[in-house]
Coordinates of C-alpha atoms and ligand atoms in Angstrom, one line a residue:
M1 CA 14.8 7.8 -15.8
K2 CA 18.6 8.4 -15.7
K3 CA 20.2 8.6 -12.3
E4 CA 21.7 12.0 -13.0
S5 CA 18.3 13.4 -13.9
V6 CA 16.8 12.0 -10.7
L7 CA 19.5 13.6 -8.6
K8 CA 19.3 16.9 -10.5
S9 CA 15.6 17.1 -10.1
Y10 CA 15.9 16.3 -6.4
E11 CA 18.4 19.1 -5.8
L12 CA 16.1 21.6 -7.5
A13 CA 13.1 20.4 -5.6
K14 CA 14.9 20.5 -2.3
E15 CA 15.8 24.2 -3.0
Q16 CA 12.2 25.0 -3.7
Y17 CA 11.0 23.3 -0.5
A18 CA 13.7 24.9 1.6
A19 CA 12.5 28.3 0.5
L20 CA 9.1 27.4 2.1
G21 CA 10.8 26.2 5.3
V22 CA 10.4 22.5 4.5
D23 CA 13.3 20.2 5.3
V24 CA 13.2 17.5 2.6
D25 CA 15.8 15.2 4.1
S26 CA 14.0 15.1 7.4
A27 CA 10.7 14.2 5.5
L28 CA 12.5 11.4 3.7
K29 CA 13.9 10.1 6.9
K30 CA 10.5 9.9 8.5
L31 CA 9.0 8.3 5.4
Q32 CA 11.7 5.6 5.4
E33 CA 10.7 4.7 9.0
I34 CA 7.0 4.3 8.4
S35 CA 6.0 0.6 8.4
I36 CA 2.8 -0.2 6.6
S37 CA 0.9 -3.3 7.7
V38 CA 0.4 -5.1 4.4
Q39 CA -2.7 -7.3 4.2
C40 CA -2.0 -10.9 3.3
W41 CA -5.4 -11.4 1.8
Q42 CA -4.8 -9.5 -1.5
A43 CA -2.6 -12.4 -2.6
D44 CA -5.3 -15.0 -2.6
D45 CA -8.7 -13.2 -2.7
V46 CA -9.3 -13.7 1.1
S47 CA -9.4 -17.5 0.7
G48 CA -6.9 -18.7 3.4
F49 CA -5.5 -22.1 3.9
E50 CA -7.9 -24.0 6.1
N51 CA -8.7 -27.6 5.3
L52 CA -12.4 -27.4 6.2
G53 CA -13.7 -28.0 2.7
N54 CA -15.9 -25.5 0.8
L55 CA -17.4 -23.6 3.7
G56 CA -19.9 -21.2 2.1
G57 CA -21.1 -18.7 4.7
G58 CA -20.5 -15.2 3.5
G59 CA -19.5 -12.0 5.2
I60 CA -16.9 -11.0 2.6
Q61 CA -16.3 -11.3 -1.1
A62 CA -13.5 -10.6 -3.6
T63 CA -14.5 -10.1 -7.2
G64 CA -12.6 -10.9 -10.3
N65 CA -10.7 -14.0 -11.6
Y66 CA -7.3 -12.8 -12.8
P67 CA -5.1 -15.9 -13.1
G68 CA -2.2 -16.6 -10.7
K69 CA -3.6 -16.2 -7.2
A70 CA -1.5 -17.8 -4.4
R71 CA -2.8 -21.3 -3.7
N72 CA -0.7 -22.2 -0.7
I73 CA 1.5 -20.8 2.0
A74 CA 4.7 -21.1 0.0
E75 CA 3.2 -19.2 -3.0
L76 CA 1.8 -16.5 -0.7
R77 CA 5.1 -16.0 1.0
S78 CA 6.9 -15.8 -2.3
D79 CA 4.4 -13.2 -3.6
I80 CA 4.7 -11.1 -0.4
E81 CA 8.5 -11.3 -0.6
K82 CA 8.3 -10.1 -4.2
V83 CA 6.0 -7.2 -3.2
L84 CA 8.2 -6.1 -0.4
S85 CA 11.3 -6.2 -2.7
L86 CA 9.6 -3.6 -4.8
V87 CA 8.8 -1.0 -2.2
A88 CA 11.0 1.1 0.1
G89 CA 11.0 0.7 3.9
K90 CA 10.4 -2.1 6.3
H91 CA 6.8 -3.3 6.4
R92 CA 4.6 -5.6 8.4
L93 CA 2.4 -8.4 7.2
S94 CA -1.1 -8.7 8.5
L95 CA -2.3 -12.3 8.7
H96 CA -5.9 -13.6 9.2
A97 CA -6.6 -16.6 11.3
I98 CA -7.5 -18.7 8.3
Y99 CA -3.9 -18.4 7.0
G100 CA -2.4 -20.7 9.6
D101 CA 0.0 -23.4 8.6
F102 CA -2.5 -26.3 9.3
N103 CA -0.3 -28.9 7.6
G104 CA -3.2 -30.7 5.9
K105 CA -5.1 -31.1 9.2
V106 CA -8.7 -30.1 9.9
V107 CA -8.4 -27.3 12.4
D108 CA -11.7 -25.6 13.2
R109 CA -11.8 -21.9 14.2
D110 CA -12.2 -22.7 17.8
E111 CA -9.1 -24.9 17.7
V112 CA -6.5 -22.4 16.3
E113 CA -3.4 -22.0 18.4
P114 CA 0.0 -20.4 18.3
S115 CA 1.6 -23.6 16.9
H116 CA -0.3 -23.1 13.7
F117 CA 1.6 -19.9 13.2
K118 CA 5.1 -21.1 14.1
T119 CA 6.3 -21.3 10.5
W120 CA 4.9 -17.8 9.9
I121 CA 6.8 -16.4 12.8
E122 CA 10.0 -18.2 11.5
W123 CA 9.5 -16.8 8.1
A124 CA 8.8 -13.4 9.4
N125 CA 12.0 -13.5 11.4
A126 CA 14.1 -14.7 8.5
N127 CA 12.7 -11.9 6.4
G128 CA 12.8 -9.1 8.9
I129 CA 9.0 -8.7 8.8
K130 CA 6.8 -8.0 11.8
L131 CA 3.4 -9.6 12.0
D132 CA -0.1 -8.3 12.7
F133 CA -3.1 -10.5 13.1
N134 CA -6.9 -10.8 12.6
S135 CA -9.6 -13.1 13.9
T136 CA -11.7 -14.6 11.1
S137 CA -15.4 -14.8 11.6
F138 CA -16.5 -14.9 8.0
G139 CA -16.7 -17.7 5.5
H140 CA -17.7 -20.5 8.0
P141 CA -20.9 -22.5 8.4
K142 CA -21.3 -20.8 11.8
S143 CA -20.8 -17.3 10.4
G144 CA -24.5 -16.7 9.5
D145 CA -25.8 -13.2 10.2
L146 CA -24.6 -13.1 13.8
T147 CA -21.4 -14.3 15.4
L148 CA -20.3 -12.5 18.6
A149 CA -23.7 -10.9 18.8
N150 CA -25.6 -14.2 18.4
P151 CA -28.3 -14.9 21.1
N152 CA -27.6 -18.6 20.6
P153 CA -24.9 -19.3 23.2
N154 CA -23.4 -22.2 21.2
I155 CA -22.7 -20.1 18.2
R156 CA -21.7 -17.1 20.3
N157 CA -19.3 -19.1 22.5
F158 CA -17.7 -20.7 19.4
W159 CA -16.7 -17.2 18.2
I160 CA -15.7 -16.0 21.6
E161 CA -13.4 -19.0 21.8
H162 CA -12.0 -18.3 18.4
T163 CA -11.3 -14.7 19.1
K164 CA -9.7 -15.4 22.5
R165 CA -7.4 -17.9 20.8
C166 CA -6.5 -15.3 18.2
R167 CA -5.5 -12.9 20.9
A168 CA -3.2 -15.6 22.3
I169 CA -1.7 -16.1 18.9
A170 CA -1.1 -12.4 18.5
E171 CA 0.5 -12.3 21.9
E172 CA 3.0 -15.0 20.8
M173 CA 3.8 -13.1 17.6
G174 CA 4.3 -9.9 19.5
K175 CA 6.5 -11.6 22.1
D176 CA 8.7 -13.2 19.5
Q177 CA 9.1 -10.1 17.4
E178 CA 9.6 -7.9 20.5
N179 CA 7.1 -5.5 19.1
P180 CA 3.4 -5.5 19.7
C181 CA 1.3 -7.5 17.3
I182 CA -1.8 -5.5 16.4
M183 CA -4.8 -7.7 16.3
N184 CA -7.9 -6.4 14.5
L185 CA -11.3 -7.7 15.3
W186 CA -14.0 -7.3 12.7
V187 CA -17.3 -9.2 12.6
H188 CA -19.9 -8.8 10.0
D189 CA -22.9 -9.2 12.4
G190 CA -26.0 -7.5 11.2
S191 CA -29.4 -7.9 9.7
K192 CA -30.7 -7.9 6.1
D193 CA -34.0 -6.4 7.0
I194 CA -35.4 -4.3 9.7
T195 CA -34.7 -5.6 13.1
V196 CA -36.6 -4.8 16.2
N197 CA -33.7 -5.8 18.4
R198 CA -31.0 -3.2 17.8
Y199 CA -30.3 -2.7 21.4
K200 CA -30.3 -6.4 22.3
Y201 CA -27.6 -7.5 19.7
R202 CA -25.4 -4.6 20.7
Q203 CA -25.7 -5.5 24.3
I204 CA -24.7 -9.1 23.4
L205 CA -21.7 -7.9 21.4
E206 CA -20.6 -5.7 24.3
Q207 CA -20.7 -8.7 26.6
S208 CA -18.8 -10.9 24.2
L209 CA -16.1 -8.3 23.8
D210 CA -15.8 -7.9 27.6
E211 CA -15.3 -11.6 27.9
I212 CA -12.8 -11.7 25.0
F213 CA -10.7 -8.9 26.4
Q214 CA -10.6 -10.3 29.9
T215 CA -7.1 -11.5 29.6
E216 CA -4.6 -8.7 29.6
Y217 CA -1.6 -9.1 27.3
R218 CA 1.6 -7.2 27.0
N219 CA 2.7 -8.0 23.5
M220 CA -0.4 -7.5 21.5
K221 CA -2.8 -4.6 21.1
D222 CA -6.5 -4.9 20.3
C223 CA -8.3 -3.0 17.6
I224 CA -12.0 -3.0 16.9
E225 CA -13.3 -2.3 13.4
A226 CA -16.7 -0.9 12.6
K227 CA -18.6 -1.0 9.3
L228 CA -21.5 0.7 7.7
F229 CA -23.2 -2.3 6.2
G230 CA -22.4 -5.6 4.6
I231 CA -23.8 -7.3 1.5
A232 CA -27.0 -9.1 2.5
L233 CA -26.9 -7.3 5.8
E234 CA -28.0 -3.9 4.6
S235 CA -30.4 -2.8 7.3
Y236 CA -28.4 -3.0 10.4
T237 CA -24.8 -3.5 11.5
V238 CA -24.3 -4.5 15.2
G239 CA -20.7 -3.2 15.3
S240 CA -21.4 0.3 13.9
Y241 CA -19.0 3.2 14.3
D242 CA -20.9 4.6 17.2
F243 CA -20.7 1.3 18.9
Y244 CA -17.0 0.8 18.6
L245 CA -16.1 4.4 19.2
G246 CA -18.0 4.2 22.5
Y247 CA -16.5 0.9 23.4
G248 CA -13.0 2.0 22.4
A249 CA -13.2 5.2 24.4
K250 CA -14.6 3.5 27.4
K251 CA -12.2 0.5 27.4
K252 CA -9.1 2.1 25.9
K253 CA -9.1 0.0 22.8
I254 CA -7.8 1.0 19.4
V255 CA -10.6 1.9 16.9
T256 CA -9.9 0.8 13.3
L257 CA -10.9 3.3 10.6
D258 CA -11.4 1.4 7.4
T259 CA -11.8 4.1 4.7
G260 CA -14.4 2.0 3.0
H261 CA -16.7 1.7 6.0
F262 CA -18.4 5.1 6.1
H263 CA -20.9 7.0 4.1
L264 CA -19.2 8.1 1.0
T265 CA -19.3 11.8 1.8
E266 CA -18.2 11.3 5.3
S267 CA -14.7 12.6 6.1
I268 CA -12.5 9.9 7.6
P269 CA -9.5 12.3 8.0
D270 CA -11.6 14.5 10.3
K271 CA -12.0 11.5 12.7
I272 CA -8.3 11.3 13.4
S273 CA -8.0 14.2 15.7
S274 CA -11.0 13.2 17.8
L275 CA -10.0 9.6 18.1
L276 CA -6.6 10.6 19.3
L277 CA -8.0 12.5 22.2
F278 CA -10.1 9.7 23.5
T279 CA -8.5 6.4 22.4
P280 CA -4.9 5.3 22.8
E281 CA -3.9 4.8 19.1
I282 CA -5.5 4.5 15.7
M283 CA -5.5 1.6 13.3
L284 CA -6.2 2.5 9.7
H285 CA -7.5 0.1 7.0
V286 CA -6.6 2.2 3.9
S287 CA -8.9 1.1 1.2
R288 CA -10.7 2.6 -1.8
P289 CA -14.5 2.4 -1.8
I290 CA -16.2 2.8 -5.2
R291 CA -19.9 3.5 -4.5
W292 CA -19.7 1.1 -1.6
D293 CA -17.1 -0.8 0.4
S294 CA -15.7 -2.3 -2.8
D295 CA -12.1 -2.7 -1.6
H296 CA -10.5 -1.4 -4.8
V297 CA -6.7 -0.9 -4.9
V298 CA -5.6 2.2 -3.0
I299 CA -4.6 5.0 -5.3
L300 CA -3.3 8.5 -4.7
N301 CA -6.6 10.3 -4.5
D302 CA -7.7 13.3 -2.4
D303 CA -9.1 10.9 0.3
I304 CA -5.8 9.3 0.9
A305 CA -3.8 12.6 0.6
D306 CA -6.1 14.3 3.2
L307 CA -5.9 11.3 5.5
A308 CA -2.1 11.4 5.4
K309 CA -2.1 15.1 6.0
E310 CA -4.3 14.8 9.1
I311 CA -1.9 12.2 10.6
I312 CA 1.1 14.4 10.0
R313 CA -0.6 17.7 11.0
A314 CA -1.7 16.0 14.3
D315 CA 1.9 14.7 14.8
A316 CA 0.3 11.3 15.1
L317 CA 2.7 9.0 13.3
K318 CA 3.7 7.2 16.5
R319 CA 0.1 6.6 17.5
T320 CA -1.2 5.6 14.0
N321 CA -0.9 2.0 12.7
I322 CA -1.2 2.2 9.0
G323 CA -2.7 -1.0 7.5
L324 CA -4.0 -1.7 4.0
D325 CA -7.3 -3.4 3.3
F326 CA -8.1 -4.0 -0.3
F327 CA -8.5 -7.2 -2.4
D328 CA -8.9 -6.9 -6.1
A329 CA -9.0 -10.2 -7.9
S330 CA -9.4 -8.6 -11.4
I331 CA -5.8 -7.5 -12.0
N332 CA -2.3 -8.8 -11.3
R333 CA -2.3 -9.2 -7.5
I334 CA 1.3 -8.4 -7.0
G335 CA 0.8 -5.2 -9.0
A336 CA -2.2 -4.4 -6.9
Y337 CA -0.1 -4.5 -3.8
A338 CA 2.7 -2.4 -5.3
I339 CA 0.3 0.3 -6.4
G340 CA -1.5 0.4 -3.0
I341 CA 1.7 0.5 -0.9
R342 CA 3.4 3.1 -3.2
S343 CA 0.3 5.3 -3.3
T344 CA 0.0 5.3 0.5
Q345 CA 3.7 6.2 0.7
K346 CA 3.2 9.0 -1.8
A347 CA 0.4 10.4 0.2
L348 CA 2.5 10.3 3.3
L349 CA 5.4 11.9 1.5
Q350 CA 3.2 14.8 0.2
A351 CA 2.0 15.3 3.8
L352 CA 5.5 15.3 5.2
L353 CA 6.5 17.9 2.6
E354 CA 3.7 20.3 3.5
P355 CA 4.9 23.8 4.4
I356 CA 3.1 23.5 7.7
K357 CA 4.9 26.1 9.6
Q358 CA 4.1 28.8 7.1
L359 CA 0.5 27.7 6.8
R360 CA 0.1 27.8 10.6
D361 CA 1.6 31.2 10.8
Y362 CA -0.9 32.5 8.2
E363 CA -3.7 30.9 10.1
A364 CA -2.6 32.4 13.4
N365 CA -2.5 35.8 11.8
G366 CA -5.9 35.5 10.3
Q367 CA -4.4 35.5 6.8
Y368 CA -6.9 33.1 5.3
F369 CA -6.4 34.1 1.7
E370 CA -2.6 33.5 2.1
R371 CA -3.4 30.1 3.8
L372 CA -5.6 29.0 0.9
A373 CA -3.2 30.2 -1.7
L374 CA -0.3 28.3 -0.2
L375 CA -2.4 25.2 0.2
E376 CA -3.2 25.3 -3.5
E377 CA 0.5 26.0 -4.5
A378 CA 1.6 23.1 -2.2
K379 CA -0.4 20.7 -4.3
T380 CA 1.9 21.1 -7.3
L381 CA 5.2 21.4 -5.6
P382 CA 7.8 19.0 -7.0
W383 CA 7.2 16.2 -4.5
N384 CA 7.5 13.7 -7.4
A385 CA 11.2 14.6 -7.7
V386 CA 11.6 13.8 -4.0
W387 CA 9.7 10.5 -4.5
N388 CA 11.9 9.4 -7.3
Y389 CA 15.0 10.2 -5.3
F390 CA 13.5 8.2 -2.4
L391 CA 13.2 5.1 -4.7
L392 CA 16.7 5.6 -6.1
K393 CA 18.2 5.9 -2.6
N394 CA 16.5 2.6 -1.8
D395 CA 18.0 0.9 -4.9
L396 CA 14.5 0.5 -6.4
P397 CA 13.2 1.0 -9.9
V398 CA 12.3 4.7 -10.3
G399 CA 8.9 5.8 -11.6
E400 CA 7.0 3.3 -13.6
A401 CA 10.0 1.0 -14.1
Y402 CA 8.5 -1.4 -11.5
I403 CA 5.8 -2.4 -14.0
E404 CA 8.4 -4.4 -15.9
E405 CA 9.5 -6.3 -12.7
I406 CA 5.9 -7.3 -12.0
R407 CA 5.4 -8.5 -15.5
N408 CA 8.5 -10.6 -15.3
Y409 CA 7.4 -12.2 -12.0
E410 CA 4.0 -12.9 -13.7
K411 CA 5.7 -14.5 -16.6
E412 CA 8.0 -16.6 -14.5
V413 CA 5.9 -17.4 -11.5
T414 CA 2.2 -16.5 -11.2
A415 CA 1.2 -17.2 -14.8
K416 CA 2.4 -20.8 -14.3
R417 CA -0.1 -21.4 -11.5
K418 CA -2.8 -23.3 -13.3
Ligands
LIG501 C1 -14.4 -6.1 6.1 C2 -13.3 -5.5 6.9 C3 -12.2 -6.4 7.3 C4 -11.7 -7.3 6.2 C5 -10.5 -8.1 6.5 C6 -10.3 -9.2 5.5 O1 -15.3 -5.2 5.6 O2 -12.8 -4.4 6.2 O3 -11.1 -5.6 7.7 O4 -11.6 -6.6 4.9 O5 -10.5 -8.5 7.8
LIG502 ZN1 -11.1 -3.4 7.0

């Protein structure tokens, strides 16, 4: 698209929005400032860089075998740099504990420490990226069906130690970057078949969390992530949404909403306003479930658009940490990132451009036909012209032009990884 056309379309769009009381420039300013926490694990199918040999032990699974996944830290960093060069704004990188710089050494999960993330912190500083963190309880011989909720004290303490250490690592990251590192805690604990001990395991998990959270930190924030069920653990999930919602409300912890972790007809956007009343902040794992928690690449669908609208309508940008969580190994992984980040930004832009004042006036006056009519009209307002201008302003390829850039990177870099 020609530069003049982008500018012309933008001016026309701006006029149309202004007539509805929407300030396009202020929307763009807000969009520019939204940092998305980009998941490191799309680059390598959640493999990580431990030197513990082939671990087995499930909990999570990427599907697909598209060539070119990142095989080491250098490749992963290069891929992330490429991704971030293709999207507007300053973003964060969310690391899992298994992505430490272990330098060829065998470092078990109960031995991880800040020094293993020193080069990550240096890299992040050099690239102006802030880091977030995750403990890793899956893919390990001690993962089994139960980790933090395990009645066996040896296994349970192993994971408690791991998670405590992860908090200390997150604290280091936060301190160094002078901005809180958000640490997410997700464990797959559950049961394949009917359990007659639902209460017991949840009680153990509560105790483990209490122990883990004993140390108070100033430079990291804890989030706890629930899930509906996991593969091979279909009958029962210890860390259900009720469990973590209760825990988060009681202990003032951030509850993570992964958009793939609910019944498919359940509204995640509707949870935002309740959570904000009872918990300090929200962490999002924006994902795309297909029939189940399949972690497909995020696209601009109604689910994401409605989620973004709820954040903006609740004026909750400052209290919402937006992270991505998908891992598709069946397509170009850099392309997957670019689509997911851009789609999330598009949803946010649409939400920021909503003629909210007019809609709220209608609602206050009981003019419900008018409200519905304007909501429908708003869907087809020329937000795309504003989006293209946003890209142009950020010196980025406009529209679909980024496809070519990703193909070039594939030809020159990822396709050569054999
Ligand atoms: C798993 C959770 C969790 C993971 C990442 C890798 O169902 O969504 O967030 O995807 O920690
Ligand atoms: Zn998640």
